[in-house]
PDB file of C-alpha atoms in Angstrom:
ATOM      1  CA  UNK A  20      13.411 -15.081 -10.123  1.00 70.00           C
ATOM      2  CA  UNK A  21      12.971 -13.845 -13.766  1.00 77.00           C
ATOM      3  CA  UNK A  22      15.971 -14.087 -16.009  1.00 82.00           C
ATOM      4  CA  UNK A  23      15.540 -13.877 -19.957  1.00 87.00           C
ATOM      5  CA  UNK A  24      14.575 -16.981 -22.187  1.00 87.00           C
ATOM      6  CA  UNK A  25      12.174 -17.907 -19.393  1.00 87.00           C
ATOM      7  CA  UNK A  26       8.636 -18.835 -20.179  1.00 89.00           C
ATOM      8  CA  UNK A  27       6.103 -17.697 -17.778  1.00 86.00           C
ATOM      9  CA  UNK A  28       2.898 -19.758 -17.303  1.00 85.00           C
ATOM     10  CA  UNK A  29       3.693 -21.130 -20.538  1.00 86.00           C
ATOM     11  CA  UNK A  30       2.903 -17.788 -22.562  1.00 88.00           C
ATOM     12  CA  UNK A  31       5.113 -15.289 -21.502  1.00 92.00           C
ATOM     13  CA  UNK A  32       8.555 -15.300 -22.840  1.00 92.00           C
ATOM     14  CA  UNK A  33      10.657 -13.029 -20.465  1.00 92.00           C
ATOM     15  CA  UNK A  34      13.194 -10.709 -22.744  1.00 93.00           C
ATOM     16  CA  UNK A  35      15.119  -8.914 -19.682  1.00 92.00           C
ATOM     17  CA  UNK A  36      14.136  -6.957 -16.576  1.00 91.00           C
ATOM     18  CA  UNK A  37      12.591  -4.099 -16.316  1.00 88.00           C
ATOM     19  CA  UNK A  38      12.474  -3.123 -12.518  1.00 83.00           C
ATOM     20  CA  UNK A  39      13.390  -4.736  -9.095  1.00 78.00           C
ATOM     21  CA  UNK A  40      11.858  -4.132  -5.613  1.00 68.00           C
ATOM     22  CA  UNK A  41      11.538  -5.678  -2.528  1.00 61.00           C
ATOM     23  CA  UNK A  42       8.190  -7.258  -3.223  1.00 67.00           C
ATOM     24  CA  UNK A  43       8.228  -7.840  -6.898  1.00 78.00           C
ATOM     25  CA  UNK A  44       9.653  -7.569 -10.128  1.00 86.00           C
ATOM     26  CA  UNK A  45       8.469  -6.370 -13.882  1.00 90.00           C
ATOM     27  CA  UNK A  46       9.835  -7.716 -16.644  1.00 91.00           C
ATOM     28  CA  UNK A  47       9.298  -7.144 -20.608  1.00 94.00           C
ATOM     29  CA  UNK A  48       8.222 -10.365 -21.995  1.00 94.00           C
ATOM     30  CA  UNK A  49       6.710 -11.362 -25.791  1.00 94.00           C
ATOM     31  CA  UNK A  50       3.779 -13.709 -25.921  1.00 90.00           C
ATOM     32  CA  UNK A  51       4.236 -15.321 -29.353  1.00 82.00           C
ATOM     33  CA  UNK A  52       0.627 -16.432 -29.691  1.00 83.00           C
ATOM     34  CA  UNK A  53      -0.262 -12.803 -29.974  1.00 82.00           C
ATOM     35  CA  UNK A  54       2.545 -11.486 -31.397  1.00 86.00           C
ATOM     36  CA  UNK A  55       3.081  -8.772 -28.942  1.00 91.00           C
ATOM     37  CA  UNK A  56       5.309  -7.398 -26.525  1.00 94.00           C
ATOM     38  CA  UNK A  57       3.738  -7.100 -22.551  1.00 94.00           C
ATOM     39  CA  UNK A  58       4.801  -5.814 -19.253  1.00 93.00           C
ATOM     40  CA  UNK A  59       4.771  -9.348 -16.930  1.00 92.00           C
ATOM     41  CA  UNK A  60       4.746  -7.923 -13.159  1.00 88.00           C
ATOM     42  CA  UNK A  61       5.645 -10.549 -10.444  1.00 86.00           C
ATOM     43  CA  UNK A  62       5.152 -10.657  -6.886  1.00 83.00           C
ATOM     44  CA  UNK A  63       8.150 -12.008  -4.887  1.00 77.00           C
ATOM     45  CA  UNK A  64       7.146 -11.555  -1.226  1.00 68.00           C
ATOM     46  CA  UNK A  65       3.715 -13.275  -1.575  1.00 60.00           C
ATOM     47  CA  UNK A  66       2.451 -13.293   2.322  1.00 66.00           C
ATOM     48  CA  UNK A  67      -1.090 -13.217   3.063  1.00 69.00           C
ATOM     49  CA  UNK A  68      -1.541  -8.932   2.472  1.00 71.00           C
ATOM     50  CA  UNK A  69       1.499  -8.676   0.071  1.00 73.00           C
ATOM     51  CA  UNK A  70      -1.108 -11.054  -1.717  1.00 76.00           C
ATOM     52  CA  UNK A  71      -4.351  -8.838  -1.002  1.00 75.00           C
ATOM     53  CA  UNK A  72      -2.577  -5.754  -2.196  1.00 75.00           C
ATOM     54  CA  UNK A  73      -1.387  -7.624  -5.232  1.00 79.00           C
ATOM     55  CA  UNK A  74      -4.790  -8.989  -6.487  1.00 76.00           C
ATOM     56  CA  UNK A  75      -6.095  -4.841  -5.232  1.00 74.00           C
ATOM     57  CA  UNK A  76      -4.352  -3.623  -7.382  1.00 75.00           C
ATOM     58  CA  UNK A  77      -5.051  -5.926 -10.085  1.00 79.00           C
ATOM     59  CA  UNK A  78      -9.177  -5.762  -9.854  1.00 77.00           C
ATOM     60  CA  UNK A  79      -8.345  -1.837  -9.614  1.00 76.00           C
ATOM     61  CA  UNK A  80      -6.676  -1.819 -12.654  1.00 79.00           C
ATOM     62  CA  UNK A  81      -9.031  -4.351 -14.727  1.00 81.00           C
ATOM     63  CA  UNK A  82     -12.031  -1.990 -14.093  1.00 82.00           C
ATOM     64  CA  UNK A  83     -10.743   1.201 -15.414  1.00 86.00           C
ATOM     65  CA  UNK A  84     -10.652   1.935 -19.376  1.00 88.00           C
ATOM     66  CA  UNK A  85      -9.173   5.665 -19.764  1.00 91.00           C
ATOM     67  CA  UNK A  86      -6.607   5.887 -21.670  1.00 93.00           C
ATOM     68  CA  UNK A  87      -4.774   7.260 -18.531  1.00 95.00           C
ATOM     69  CA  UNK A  88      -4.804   4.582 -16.857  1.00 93.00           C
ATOM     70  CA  UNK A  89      -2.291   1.328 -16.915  1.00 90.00           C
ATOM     71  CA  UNK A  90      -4.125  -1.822 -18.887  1.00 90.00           C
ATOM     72  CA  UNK A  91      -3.921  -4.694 -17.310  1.00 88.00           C
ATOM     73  CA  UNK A  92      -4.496  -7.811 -19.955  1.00 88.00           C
ATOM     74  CA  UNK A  93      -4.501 -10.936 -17.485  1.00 86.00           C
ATOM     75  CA  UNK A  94      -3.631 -12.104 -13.605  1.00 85.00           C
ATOM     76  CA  UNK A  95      -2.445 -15.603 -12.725  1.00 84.00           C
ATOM     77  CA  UNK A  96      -1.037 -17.815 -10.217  1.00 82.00           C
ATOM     78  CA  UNK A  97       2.292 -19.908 -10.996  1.00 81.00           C
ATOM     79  CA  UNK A  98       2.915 -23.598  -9.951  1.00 79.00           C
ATOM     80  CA  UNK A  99       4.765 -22.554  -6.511  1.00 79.00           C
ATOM     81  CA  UNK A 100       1.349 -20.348  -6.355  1.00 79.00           C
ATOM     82  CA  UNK A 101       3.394 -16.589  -7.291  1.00 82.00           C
ATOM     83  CA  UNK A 102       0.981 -14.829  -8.339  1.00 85.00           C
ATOM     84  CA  UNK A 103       1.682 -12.803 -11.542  1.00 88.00           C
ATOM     85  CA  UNK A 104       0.138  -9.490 -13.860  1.00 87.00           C
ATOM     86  CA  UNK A 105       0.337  -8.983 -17.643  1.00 91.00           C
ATOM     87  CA  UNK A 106      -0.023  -5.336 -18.513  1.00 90.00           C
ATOM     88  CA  UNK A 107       0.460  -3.274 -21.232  1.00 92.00           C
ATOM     89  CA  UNK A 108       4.072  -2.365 -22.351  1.00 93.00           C
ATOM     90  CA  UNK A 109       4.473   1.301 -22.190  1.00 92.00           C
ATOM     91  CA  UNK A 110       7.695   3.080 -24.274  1.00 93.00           C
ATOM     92  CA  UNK A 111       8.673   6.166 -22.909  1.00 93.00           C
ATOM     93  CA  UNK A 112       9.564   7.026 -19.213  1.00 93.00           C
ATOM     94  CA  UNK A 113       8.364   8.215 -15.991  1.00 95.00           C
ATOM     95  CA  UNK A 114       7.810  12.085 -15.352  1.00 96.00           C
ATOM     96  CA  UNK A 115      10.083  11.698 -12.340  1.00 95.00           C
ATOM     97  CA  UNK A 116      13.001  10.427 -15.177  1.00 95.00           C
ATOM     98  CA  UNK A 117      11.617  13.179 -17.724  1.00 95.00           C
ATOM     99  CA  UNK A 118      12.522  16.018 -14.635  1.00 96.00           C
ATOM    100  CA  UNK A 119      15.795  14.494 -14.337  1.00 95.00           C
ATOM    101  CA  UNK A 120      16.590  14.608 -17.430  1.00 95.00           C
ATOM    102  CA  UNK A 121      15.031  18.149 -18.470  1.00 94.00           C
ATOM    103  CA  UNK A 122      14.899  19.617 -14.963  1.00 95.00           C
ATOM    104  CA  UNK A 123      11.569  22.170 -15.032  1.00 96.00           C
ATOM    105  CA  UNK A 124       9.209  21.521 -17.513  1.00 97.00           C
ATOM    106  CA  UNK A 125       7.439  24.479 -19.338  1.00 96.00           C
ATOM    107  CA  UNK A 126       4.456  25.520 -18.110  1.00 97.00           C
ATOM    108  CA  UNK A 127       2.473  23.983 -21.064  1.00 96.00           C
ATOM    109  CA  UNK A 128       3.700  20.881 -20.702  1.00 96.00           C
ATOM    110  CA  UNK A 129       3.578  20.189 -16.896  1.00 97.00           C
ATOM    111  CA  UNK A 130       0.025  21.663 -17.172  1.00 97.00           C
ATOM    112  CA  UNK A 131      -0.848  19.008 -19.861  1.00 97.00           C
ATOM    113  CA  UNK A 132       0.666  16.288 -17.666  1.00 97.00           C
ATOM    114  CA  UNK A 133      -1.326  16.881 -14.643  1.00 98.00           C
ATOM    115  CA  UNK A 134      -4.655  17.473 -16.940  1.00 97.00           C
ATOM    116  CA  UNK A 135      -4.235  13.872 -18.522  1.00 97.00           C
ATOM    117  CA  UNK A 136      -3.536  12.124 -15.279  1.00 97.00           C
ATOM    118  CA  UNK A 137      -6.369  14.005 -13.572  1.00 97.00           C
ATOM    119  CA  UNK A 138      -8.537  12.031 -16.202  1.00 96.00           C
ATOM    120  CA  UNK A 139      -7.044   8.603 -15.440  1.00 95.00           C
ATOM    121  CA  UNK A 140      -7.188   9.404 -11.776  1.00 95.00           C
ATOM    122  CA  UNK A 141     -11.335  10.692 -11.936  1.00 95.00           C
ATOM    123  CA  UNK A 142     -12.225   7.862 -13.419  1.00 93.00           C
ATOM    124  CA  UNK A 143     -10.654   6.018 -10.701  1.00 92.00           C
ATOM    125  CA  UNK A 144     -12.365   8.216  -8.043  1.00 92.00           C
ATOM    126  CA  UNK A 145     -15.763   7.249 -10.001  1.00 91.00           C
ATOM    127  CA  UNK A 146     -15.145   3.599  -8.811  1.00 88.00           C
ATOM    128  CA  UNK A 147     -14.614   4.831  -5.551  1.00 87.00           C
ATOM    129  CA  UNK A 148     -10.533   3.802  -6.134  1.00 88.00           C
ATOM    130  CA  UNK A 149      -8.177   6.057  -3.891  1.00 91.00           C
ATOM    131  CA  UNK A 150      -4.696   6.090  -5.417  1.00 90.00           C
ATOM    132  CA  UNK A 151      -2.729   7.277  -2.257  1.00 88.00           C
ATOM    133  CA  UNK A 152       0.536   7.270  -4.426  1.00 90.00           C
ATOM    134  CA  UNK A 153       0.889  10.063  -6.653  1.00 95.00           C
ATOM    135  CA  UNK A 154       4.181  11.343  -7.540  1.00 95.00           C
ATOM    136  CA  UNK A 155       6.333  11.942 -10.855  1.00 96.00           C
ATOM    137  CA  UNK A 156       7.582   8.559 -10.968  1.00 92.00           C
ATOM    138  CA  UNK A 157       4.156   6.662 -11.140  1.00 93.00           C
ATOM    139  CA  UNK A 158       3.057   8.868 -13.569  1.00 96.00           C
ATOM    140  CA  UNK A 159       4.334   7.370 -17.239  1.00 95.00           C
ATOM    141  CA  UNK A 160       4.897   9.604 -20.194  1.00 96.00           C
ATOM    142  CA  UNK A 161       4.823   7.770 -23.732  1.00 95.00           C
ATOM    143  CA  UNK A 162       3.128   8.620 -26.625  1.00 94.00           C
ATOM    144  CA  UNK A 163      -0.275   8.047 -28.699  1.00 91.00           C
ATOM    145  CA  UNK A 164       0.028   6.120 -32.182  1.00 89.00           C
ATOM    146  CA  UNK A 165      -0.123   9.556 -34.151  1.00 92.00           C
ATOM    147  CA  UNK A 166       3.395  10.387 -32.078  1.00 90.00           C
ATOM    148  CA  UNK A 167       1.328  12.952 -29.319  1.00 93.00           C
ATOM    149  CA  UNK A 168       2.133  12.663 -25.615  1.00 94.00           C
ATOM    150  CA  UNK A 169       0.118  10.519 -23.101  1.00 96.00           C
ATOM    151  CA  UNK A 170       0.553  10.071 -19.786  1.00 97.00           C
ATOM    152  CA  UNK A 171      -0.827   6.944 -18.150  1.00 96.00           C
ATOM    153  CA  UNK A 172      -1.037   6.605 -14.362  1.00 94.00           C
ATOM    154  CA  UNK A 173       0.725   3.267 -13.106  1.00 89.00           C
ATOM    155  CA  UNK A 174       1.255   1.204  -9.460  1.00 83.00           C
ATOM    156  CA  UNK A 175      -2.312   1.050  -7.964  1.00 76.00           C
ATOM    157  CA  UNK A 176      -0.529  -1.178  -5.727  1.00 69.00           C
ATOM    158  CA  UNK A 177      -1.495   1.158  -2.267  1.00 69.00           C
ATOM    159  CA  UNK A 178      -4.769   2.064  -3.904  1.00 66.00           C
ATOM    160  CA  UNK A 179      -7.735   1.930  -1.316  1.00 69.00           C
ATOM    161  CA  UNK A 180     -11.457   1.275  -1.854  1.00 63.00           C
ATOM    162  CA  UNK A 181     -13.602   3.212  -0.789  1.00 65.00           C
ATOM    163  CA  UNK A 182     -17.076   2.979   0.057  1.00 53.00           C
ATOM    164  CA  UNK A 183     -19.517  -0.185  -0.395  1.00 42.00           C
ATOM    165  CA  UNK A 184     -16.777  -2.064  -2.153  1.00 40.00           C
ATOM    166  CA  UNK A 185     -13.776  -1.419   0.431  1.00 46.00           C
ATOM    167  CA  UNK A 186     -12.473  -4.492   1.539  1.00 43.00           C
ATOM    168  CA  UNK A 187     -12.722  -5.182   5.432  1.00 38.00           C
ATOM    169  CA  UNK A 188      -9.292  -5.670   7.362  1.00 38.00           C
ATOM    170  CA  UNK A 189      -6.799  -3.479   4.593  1.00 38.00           C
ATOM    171  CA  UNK A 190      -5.825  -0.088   5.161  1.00 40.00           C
ATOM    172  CA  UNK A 191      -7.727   0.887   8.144  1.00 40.00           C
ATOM    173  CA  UNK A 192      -7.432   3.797   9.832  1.00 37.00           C
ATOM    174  CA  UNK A 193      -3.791   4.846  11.435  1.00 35.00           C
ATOM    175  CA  UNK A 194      -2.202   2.574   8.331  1.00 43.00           C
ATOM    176  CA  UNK A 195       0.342   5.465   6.981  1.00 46.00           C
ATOM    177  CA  UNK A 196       1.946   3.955   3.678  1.00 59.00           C
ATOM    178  CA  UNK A 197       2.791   6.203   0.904  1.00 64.00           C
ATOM    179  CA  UNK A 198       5.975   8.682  -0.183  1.00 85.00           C
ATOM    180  CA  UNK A 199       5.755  10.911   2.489  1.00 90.00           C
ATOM    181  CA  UNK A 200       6.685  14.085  -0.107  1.00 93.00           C
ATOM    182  CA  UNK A 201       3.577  13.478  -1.759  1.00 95.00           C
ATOM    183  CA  UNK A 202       1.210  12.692   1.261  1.00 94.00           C
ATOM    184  CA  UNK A 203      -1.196  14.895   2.260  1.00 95.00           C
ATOM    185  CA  UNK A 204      -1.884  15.439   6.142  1.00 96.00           C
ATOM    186  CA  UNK A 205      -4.650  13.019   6.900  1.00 94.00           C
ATOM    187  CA  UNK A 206      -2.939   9.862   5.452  1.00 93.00           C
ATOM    188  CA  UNK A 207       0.519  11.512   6.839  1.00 93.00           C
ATOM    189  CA  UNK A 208      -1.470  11.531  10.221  1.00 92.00           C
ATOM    190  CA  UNK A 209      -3.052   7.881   8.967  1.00 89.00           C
ATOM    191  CA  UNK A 210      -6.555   9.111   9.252  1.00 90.00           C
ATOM    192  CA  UNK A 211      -9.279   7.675   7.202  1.00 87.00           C
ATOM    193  CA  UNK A 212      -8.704   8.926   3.115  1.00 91.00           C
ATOM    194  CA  UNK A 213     -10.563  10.006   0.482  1.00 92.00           C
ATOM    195  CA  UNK A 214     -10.467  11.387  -3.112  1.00 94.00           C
ATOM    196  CA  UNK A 215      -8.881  14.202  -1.697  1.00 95.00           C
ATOM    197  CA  UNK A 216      -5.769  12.969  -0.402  1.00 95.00           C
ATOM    198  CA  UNK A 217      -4.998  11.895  -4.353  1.00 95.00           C
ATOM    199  CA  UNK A 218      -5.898  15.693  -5.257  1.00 97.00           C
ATOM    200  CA  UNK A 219      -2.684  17.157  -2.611  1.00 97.00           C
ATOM    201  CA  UNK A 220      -0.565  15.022  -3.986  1.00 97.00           C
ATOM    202  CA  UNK A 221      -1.267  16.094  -7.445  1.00 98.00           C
ATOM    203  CA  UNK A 222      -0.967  19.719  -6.555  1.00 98.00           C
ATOM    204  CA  UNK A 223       2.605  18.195  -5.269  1.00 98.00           C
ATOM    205  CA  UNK A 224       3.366  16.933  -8.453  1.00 98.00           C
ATOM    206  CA  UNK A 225       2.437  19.959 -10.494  1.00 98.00           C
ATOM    207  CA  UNK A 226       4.584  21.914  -8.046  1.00 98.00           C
ATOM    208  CA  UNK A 227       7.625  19.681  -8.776  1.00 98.00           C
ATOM    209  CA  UNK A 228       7.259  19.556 -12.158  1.00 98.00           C
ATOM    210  CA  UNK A 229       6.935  23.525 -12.877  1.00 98.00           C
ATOM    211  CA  UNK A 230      10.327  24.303 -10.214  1.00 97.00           C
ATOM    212  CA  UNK A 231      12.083  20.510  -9.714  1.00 97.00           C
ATOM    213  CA  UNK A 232      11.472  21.182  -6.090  1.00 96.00           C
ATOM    214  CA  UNK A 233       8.934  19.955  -3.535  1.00 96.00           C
ATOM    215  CA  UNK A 234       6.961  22.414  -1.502  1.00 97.00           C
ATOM    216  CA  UNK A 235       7.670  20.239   2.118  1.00 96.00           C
ATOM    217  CA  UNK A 236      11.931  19.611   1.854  1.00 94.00           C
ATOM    218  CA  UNK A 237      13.445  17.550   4.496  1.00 92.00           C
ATOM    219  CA  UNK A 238      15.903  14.971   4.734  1.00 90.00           C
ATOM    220  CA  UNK A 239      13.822  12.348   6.987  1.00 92.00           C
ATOM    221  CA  UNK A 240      10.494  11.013   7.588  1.00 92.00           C
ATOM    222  CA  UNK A 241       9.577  13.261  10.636  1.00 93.00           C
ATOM    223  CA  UNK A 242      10.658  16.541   8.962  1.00 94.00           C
ATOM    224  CA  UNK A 243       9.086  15.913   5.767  1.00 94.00           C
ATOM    225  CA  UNK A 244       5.573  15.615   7.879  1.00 94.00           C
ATOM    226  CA  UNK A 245       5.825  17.921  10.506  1.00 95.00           C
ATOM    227  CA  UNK A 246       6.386  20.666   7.383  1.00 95.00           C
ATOM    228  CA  UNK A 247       3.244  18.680   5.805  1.00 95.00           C
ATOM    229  CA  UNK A 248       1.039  18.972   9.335  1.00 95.00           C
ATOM    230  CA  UNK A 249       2.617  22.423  10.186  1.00 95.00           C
ATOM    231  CA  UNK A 250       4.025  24.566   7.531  1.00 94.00           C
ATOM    232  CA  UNK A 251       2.903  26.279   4.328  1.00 95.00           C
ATOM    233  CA  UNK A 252       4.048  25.651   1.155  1.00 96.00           C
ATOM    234  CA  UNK A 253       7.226  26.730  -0.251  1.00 95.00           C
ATOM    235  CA  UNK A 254       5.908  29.478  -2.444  1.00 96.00           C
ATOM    236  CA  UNK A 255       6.382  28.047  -5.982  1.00 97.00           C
ATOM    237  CA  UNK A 256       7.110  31.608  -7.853  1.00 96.00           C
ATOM    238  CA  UNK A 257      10.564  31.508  -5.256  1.00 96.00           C
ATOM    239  CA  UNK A 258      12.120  29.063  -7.757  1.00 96.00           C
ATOM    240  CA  UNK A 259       9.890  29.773 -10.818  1.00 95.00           C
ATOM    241  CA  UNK A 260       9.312  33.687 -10.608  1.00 96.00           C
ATOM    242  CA  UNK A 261       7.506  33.373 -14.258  1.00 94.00           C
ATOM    243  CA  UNK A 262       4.637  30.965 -12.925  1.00 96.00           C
ATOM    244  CA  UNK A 263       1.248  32.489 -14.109  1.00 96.00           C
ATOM    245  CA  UNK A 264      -0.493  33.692 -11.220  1.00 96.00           C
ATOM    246  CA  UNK A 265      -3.563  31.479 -12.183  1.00 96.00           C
ATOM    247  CA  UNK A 266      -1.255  28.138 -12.270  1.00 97.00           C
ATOM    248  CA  UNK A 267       0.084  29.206  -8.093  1.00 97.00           C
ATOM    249  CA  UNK A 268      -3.775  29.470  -7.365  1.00 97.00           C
ATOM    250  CA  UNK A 269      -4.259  25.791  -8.426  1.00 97.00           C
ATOM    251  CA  UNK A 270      -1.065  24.490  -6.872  1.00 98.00           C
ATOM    252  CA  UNK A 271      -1.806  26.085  -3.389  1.00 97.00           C
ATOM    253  CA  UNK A 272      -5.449  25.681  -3.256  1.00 98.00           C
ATOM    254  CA  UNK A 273      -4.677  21.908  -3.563  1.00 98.00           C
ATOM    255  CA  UNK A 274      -1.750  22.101  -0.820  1.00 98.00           C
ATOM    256  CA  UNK A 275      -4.562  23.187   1.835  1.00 97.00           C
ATOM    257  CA  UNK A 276      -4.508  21.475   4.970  1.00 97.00           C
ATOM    258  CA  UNK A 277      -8.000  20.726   5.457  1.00 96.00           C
ATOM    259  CA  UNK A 278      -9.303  18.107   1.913  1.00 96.00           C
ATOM    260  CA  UNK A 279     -12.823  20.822   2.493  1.00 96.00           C
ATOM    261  CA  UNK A 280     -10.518  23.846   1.264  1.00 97.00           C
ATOM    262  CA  UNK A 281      -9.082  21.957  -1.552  1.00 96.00           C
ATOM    263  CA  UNK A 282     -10.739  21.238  -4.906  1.00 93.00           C
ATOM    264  CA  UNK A 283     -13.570  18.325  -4.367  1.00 86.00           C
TER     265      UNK A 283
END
């Protein structure tokens, strides 16, 4: 649907593809009025909620400014009514990539991660924005213009609004969507969410990022969330036996089953 030398809404130049899925595409693309290089993110299967989610995601996005946190510079419609997204282009890759790469991070480092996307992800909890789809690979590691690391939060696609602003009719109740690895028990249950739900699956990601492993293993669906409804944790210090004591605290107390136990 994208293919390079294409102009987009009669701005967007596409250069090549970035990233394919079954709902969308992202492309790098160069707007020459501006001089600049942007991320243009497409939505193939435009139905009526592929739609909702879409434009979610997009008002999400538009009212956050930390640093943390994805920019998103404009939304439109093309003449066959796609509806498109023009972020920011980010250099660098996601943690999930980094962990591939590196395999366990020092302690430092994953510590730093999870601190910088915690203040991406509050401010989205301020606006009463649930994320619902933490993991390594939504969570982008580039780098400042003085060359230090930053790591941005990205794909608010499944976020959820909560409060005055929720929108009627999306993500009710007993709608499960998510990676189940990262999912804590209420939205693996599909239970009503809230802030806390984002904070398991951050403890999840500071747990795979210290040890490369996840603290609920299984090869499907079910056995992923019966460990997630049933079972504790993994203990992290089994595959990282040098994991300050204080760090285990922080992982665990955000791996408890009931979102009152875990960190508000």
């Amino acid at each position: 649907i994208l293919s390079p030398g294409m102009v987009v809404d009669g701005k967007y130049r596409i250069e090549r593809v970035l990233a394919k899925g079954g709902m969308g595409v992202i492309a790098a693309a160069w707007r020459d009025d501006l001089a600049s290089r942007v991320a243009l993110k497409l939505l193939v299967d435009h139905d009526g909620e592929a739609r909702t989610r879409f434009a979610q995601e997009a008002r999400a996005l538009s009212r956050l400014r930390s640093e943390h946190v994805v920019k998103v510079f404009d939304v439109g419609e093309l003449a066959d009514e796609t509806p498109y997204m023009v972020m920011e282009f980010l250099v660098g890759g996601d943690l999930d990539s980094v962990l591939r790469e590196r395999g366990p991070l020092p302690v430092e480092t994953a510590v730093e991660c999870i601190l910088q996307a915690c203040e991406g992800i509050a401010e989205a909890h301020s606006h009463g924005i649930v994320h619902r789809d933490l993991k390594p690979s939504n969570l982008f590691l580039t780098k400042r213009p003085d060359g230090r690391p930053l790591v941005k939060v990205v794909d608010f696609g499944i976020a959820k609004q909560v409060g005055p602003l929720a929108s009627p009719g999306l993500t009710q109740p007993l709608d499960v969507i998510g990676s189940p690895q990262y999912m804590s028990p209420e939205q693996t249950r599909g239970d009503v969410v809230d802030a806390r739900t984002d904070v398991w699956s951050l403890g999840v990601c500071l747990y795979q990022l210290l040890t490369d492993e996840v603290p609920f293993p299984g090869q499907t669906v079910a056995t992923i969330a019966a460990g997630v409804l049933r079972d504790a944790p993994r203990p992290p210090q089994a595959f990282r036996p040098d994991l300050p004591q204080r760090v285990v605290d922080v992982i665990l107390r955000c791996l408890q089953k009931a979102p009152e136990d875990r960190f508000a």
